[in-house]
mmCIF file of C-alpha atoms in Angstrom:
data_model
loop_
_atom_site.group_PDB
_atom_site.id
_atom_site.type_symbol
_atom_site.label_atom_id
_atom_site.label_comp_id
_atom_site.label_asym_id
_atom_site.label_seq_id
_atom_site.Cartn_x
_atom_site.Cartn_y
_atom_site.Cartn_z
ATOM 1 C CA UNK A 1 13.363 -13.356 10.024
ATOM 2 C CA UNK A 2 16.358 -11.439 11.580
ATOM 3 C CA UNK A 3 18.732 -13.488 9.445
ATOM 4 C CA UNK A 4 16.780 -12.161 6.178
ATOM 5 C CA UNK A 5 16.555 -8.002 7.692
ATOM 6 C CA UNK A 6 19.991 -8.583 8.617
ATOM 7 C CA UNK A 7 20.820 -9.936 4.451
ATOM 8 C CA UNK A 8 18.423 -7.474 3.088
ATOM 9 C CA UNK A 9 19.833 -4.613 4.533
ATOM 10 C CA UNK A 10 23.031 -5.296 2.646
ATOM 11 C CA UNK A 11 21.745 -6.028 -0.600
ATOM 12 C CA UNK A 12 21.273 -3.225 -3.448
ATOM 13 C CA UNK A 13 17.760 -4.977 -4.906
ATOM 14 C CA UNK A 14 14.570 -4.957 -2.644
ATOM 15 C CA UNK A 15 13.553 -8.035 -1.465
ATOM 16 C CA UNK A 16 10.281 -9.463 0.148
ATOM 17 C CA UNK A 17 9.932 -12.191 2.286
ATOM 18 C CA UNK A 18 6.935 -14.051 2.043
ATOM 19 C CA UNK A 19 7.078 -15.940 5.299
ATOM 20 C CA UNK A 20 9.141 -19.018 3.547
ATOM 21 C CA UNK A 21 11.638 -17.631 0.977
ATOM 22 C CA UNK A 22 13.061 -14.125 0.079
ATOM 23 C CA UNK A 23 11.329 -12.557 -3.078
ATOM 24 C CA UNK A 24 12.475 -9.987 -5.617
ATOM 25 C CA UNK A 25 10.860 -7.052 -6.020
ATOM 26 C CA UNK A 26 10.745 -5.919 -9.865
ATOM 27 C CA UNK A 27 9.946 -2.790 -11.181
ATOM 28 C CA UNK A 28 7.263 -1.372 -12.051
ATOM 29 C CA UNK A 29 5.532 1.099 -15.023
ATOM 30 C CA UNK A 30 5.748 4.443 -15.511
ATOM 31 C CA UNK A 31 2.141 4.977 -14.592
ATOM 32 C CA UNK A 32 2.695 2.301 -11.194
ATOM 33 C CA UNK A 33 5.150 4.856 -9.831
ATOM 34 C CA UNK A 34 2.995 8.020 -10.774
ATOM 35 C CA UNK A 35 -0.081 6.903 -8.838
ATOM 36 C CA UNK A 36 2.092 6.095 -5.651
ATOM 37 C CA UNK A 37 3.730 9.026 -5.993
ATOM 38 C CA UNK A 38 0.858 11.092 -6.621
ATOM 39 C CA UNK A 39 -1.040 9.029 -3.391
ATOM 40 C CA UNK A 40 1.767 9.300 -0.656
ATOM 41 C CA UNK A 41 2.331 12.848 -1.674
ATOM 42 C CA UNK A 42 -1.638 13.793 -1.203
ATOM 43 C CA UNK A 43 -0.964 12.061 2.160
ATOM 44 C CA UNK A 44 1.966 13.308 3.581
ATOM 45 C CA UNK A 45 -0.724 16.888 2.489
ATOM 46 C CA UNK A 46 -3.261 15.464 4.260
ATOM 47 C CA UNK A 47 -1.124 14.557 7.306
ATOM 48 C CA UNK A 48 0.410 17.653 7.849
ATOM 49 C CA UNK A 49 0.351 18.840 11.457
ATOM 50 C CA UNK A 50 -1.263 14.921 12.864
ATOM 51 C CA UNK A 51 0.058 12.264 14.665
ATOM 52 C CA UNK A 52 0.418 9.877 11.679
ATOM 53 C CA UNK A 53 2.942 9.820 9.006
ATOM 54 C CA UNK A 54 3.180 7.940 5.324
ATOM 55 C CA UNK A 55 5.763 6.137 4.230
ATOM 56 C CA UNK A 56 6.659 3.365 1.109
ATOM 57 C CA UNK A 57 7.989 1.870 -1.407
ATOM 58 C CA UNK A 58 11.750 2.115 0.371
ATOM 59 C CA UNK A 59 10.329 1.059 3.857
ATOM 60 C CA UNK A 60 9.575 -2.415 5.415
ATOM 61 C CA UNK A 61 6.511 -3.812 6.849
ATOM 62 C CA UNK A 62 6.213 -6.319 9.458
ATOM 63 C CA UNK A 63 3.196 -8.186 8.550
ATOM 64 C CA UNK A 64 1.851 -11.977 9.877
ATOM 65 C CA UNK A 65 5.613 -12.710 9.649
ATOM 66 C CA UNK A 66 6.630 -11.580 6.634
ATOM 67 C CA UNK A 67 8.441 -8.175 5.168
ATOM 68 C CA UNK A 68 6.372 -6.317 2.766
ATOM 69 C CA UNK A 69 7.239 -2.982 0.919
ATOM 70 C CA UNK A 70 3.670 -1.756 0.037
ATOM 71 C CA UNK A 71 3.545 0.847 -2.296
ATOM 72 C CA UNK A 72 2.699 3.395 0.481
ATOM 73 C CA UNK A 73 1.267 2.882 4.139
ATOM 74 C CA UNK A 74 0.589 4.903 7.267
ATOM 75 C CA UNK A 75 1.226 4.519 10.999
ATOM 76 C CA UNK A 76 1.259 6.165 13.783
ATOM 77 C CA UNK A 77 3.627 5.296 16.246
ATOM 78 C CA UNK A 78 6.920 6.516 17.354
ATOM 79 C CA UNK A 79 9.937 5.482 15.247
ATOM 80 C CA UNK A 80 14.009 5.533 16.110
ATOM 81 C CA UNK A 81 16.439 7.220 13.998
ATOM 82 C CA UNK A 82 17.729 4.381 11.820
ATOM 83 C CA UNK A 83 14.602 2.006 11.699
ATOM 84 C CA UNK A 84 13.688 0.056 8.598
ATOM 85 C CA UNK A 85 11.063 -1.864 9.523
ATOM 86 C CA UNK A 86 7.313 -0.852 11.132
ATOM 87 C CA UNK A 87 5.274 -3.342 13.002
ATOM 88 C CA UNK A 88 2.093 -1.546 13.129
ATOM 89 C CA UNK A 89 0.949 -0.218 10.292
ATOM 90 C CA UNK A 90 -2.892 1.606 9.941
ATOM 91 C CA UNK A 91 -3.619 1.749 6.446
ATOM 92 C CA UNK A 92 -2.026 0.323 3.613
ATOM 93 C CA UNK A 93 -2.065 0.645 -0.141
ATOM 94 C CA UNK A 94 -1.019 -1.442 -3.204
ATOM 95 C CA UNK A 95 -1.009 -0.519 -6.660
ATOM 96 C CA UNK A 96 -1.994 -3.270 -8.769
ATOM 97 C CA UNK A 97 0.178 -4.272 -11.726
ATOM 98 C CA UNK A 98 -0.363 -7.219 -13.842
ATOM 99 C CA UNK A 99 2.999 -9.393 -12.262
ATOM 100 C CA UNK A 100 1.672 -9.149 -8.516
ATOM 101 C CA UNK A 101 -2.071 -8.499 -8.771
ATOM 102 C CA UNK A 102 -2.548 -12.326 -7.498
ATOM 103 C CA UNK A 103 -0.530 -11.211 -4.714
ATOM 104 C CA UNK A 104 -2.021 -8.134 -3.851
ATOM 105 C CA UNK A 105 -5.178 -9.289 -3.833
ATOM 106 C CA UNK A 106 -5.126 -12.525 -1.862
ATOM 107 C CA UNK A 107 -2.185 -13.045 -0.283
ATOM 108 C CA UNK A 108 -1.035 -9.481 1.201
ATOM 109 C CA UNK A 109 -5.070 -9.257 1.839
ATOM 110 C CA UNK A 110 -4.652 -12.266 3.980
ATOM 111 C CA UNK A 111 -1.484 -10.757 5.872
ATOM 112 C CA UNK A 112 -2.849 -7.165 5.865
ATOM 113 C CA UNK A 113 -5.855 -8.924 7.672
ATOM 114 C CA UNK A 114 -4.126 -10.921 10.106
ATOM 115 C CA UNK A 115 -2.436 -7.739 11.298
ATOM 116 C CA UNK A 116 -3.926 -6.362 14.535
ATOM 117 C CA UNK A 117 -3.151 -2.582 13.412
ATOM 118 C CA UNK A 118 -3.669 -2.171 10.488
ATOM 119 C CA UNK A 119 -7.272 -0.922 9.782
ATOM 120 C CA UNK A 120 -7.648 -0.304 6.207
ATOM 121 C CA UNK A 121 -6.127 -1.844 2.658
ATOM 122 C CA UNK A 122 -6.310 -0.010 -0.276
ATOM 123 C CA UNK A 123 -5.826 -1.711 -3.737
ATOM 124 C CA UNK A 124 -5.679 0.939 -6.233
ATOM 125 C CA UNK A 125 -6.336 0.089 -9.824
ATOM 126 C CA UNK A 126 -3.559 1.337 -12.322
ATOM 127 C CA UNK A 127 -5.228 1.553 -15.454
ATOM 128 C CA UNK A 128 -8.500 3.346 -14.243
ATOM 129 C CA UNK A 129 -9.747 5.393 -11.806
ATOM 130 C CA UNK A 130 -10.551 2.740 -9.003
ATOM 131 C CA UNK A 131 -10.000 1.647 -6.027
ATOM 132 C CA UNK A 132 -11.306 -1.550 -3.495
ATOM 133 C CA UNK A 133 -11.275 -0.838 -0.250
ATOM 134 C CA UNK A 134 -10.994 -3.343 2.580
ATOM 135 C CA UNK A 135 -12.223 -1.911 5.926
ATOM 136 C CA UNK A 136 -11.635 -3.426 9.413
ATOM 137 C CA UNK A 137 -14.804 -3.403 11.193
ATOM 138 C CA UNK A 138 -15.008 -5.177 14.384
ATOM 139 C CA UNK A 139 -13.838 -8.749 13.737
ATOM 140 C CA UNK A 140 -15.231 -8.560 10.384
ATOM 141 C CA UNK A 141 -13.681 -6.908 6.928
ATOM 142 C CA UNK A 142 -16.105 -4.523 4.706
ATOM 143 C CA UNK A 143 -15.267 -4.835 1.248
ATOM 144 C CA UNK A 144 -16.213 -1.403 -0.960
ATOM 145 C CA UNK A 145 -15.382 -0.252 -4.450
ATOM 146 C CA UNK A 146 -14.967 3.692 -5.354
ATOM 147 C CA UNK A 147 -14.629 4.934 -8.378
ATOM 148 C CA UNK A 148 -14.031 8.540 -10.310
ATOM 149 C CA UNK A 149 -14.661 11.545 -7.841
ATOM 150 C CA UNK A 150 -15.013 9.618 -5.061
ATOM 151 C CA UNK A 151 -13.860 10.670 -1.851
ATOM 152 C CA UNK A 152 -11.568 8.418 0.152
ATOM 153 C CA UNK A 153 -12.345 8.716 3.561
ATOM 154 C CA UNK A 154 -10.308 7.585 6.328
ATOM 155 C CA UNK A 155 -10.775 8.213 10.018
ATOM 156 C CA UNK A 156 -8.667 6.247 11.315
ATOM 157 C CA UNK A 157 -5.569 8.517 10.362
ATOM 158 C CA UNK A 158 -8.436 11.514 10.380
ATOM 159 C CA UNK A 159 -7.276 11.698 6.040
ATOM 160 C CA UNK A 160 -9.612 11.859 3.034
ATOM 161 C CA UNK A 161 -8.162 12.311 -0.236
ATOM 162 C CA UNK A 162 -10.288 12.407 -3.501
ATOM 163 C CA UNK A 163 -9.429 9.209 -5.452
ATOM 164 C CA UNK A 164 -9.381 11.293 -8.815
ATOM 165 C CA UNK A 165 -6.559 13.677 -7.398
ATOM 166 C CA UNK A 166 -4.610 10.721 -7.081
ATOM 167 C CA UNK A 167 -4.632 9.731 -10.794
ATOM 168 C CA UNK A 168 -4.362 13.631 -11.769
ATOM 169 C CA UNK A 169 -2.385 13.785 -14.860
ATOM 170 C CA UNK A 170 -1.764 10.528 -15.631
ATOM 171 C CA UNK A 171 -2.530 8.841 -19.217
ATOM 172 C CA UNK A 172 -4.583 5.826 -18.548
ATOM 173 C CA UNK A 173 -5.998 3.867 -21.258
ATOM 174 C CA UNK A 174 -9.350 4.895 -23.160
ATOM 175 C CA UNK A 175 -12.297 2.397 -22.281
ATOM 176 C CA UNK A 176 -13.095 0.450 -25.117
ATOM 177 C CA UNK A 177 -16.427 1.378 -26.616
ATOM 178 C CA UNK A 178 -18.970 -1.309 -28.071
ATOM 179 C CA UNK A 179 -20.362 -1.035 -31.690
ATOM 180 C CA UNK A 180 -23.190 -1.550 -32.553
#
């Protein structure tokens, strides 16, 4: 793994590793880039004046050995000037797209999971107003869905954030209606 940080660090795309290969990261919509921007600012609001801090999508994970870039995430250690990489992140958060929903969904879950700090994954939907939450209870995972005006609690980083704030403005596509 230090051979690929050393690589990465030198290269102009963003790469992944996935615990056997290096994988490039594409880009994503306009409306993929809203909603993370739109989430880690509402965090950094919400962790004004704590311990924890947010960071993503130009920072490194360290998770079950591999090198993620989530979208955004949130830990709450100490960091050295220069550092690229965090081993111990507390909550994380993906925003689905169509290319690495597969991804986000089972195989980051399986890392996120097999990572002692982290707490809480959040997979927010990017063409509605949704999100499933994965919560670290014990030696078991809690799986919940919110939706619309509801409130996305998390103690663990003492944060909530309503999940319609973090879709505010953004166009998403019109549910299709039935006729009848």
């Amino acid at each position: 793994m230090d051979t690929f940080l050393a690589c990465e660090e030198r290269q102009e795309l963003r790469w992944e590793f996935d615990g056997f290969a290096p994988v490039a990261m594409t880009g994503g919509s306009n409306e993929h880039e809203a909603i993370g921007t739109r989430l880690r600012t509402l965090l950094d609001l919400a962790l004004m004046d704590k311990r924890c801090r947010v960071r993503g999508p130009t920072m490194k994970i360290e998770v079950a050995g591999r090198i993620r870039y989530p979208d955004a995430f949130v830990f709450c250690s100490a960091t050295t000037r220069g550092q690229t990489v965090i081993a111990d992140p507390v909550v994380v958060f993906e925003v689905l797209s169509l290319s690495t929903s597969h991804i986000d969904r089972l195989d980051k879950l399986r890392e996120y999971q097999a990572t002692p700090s982290i707490r809480r994954y959040v997979i927010l939907e990017q063409d509605s107003v949704a999100a499933t939450i994965y919560l670290k209870q014990g030696e078991a995972w809690i799986v919940s869905v919110l939706i619309s005006e509801a409130m996305l609690t998390m103690p663990e980083i003492e944060a909530e954030i309503r999940l319609a704030d973090i879709y505010a403005g953004i166009e998403l596509p019109r549910p299709e209606t039935a006729e009848g």
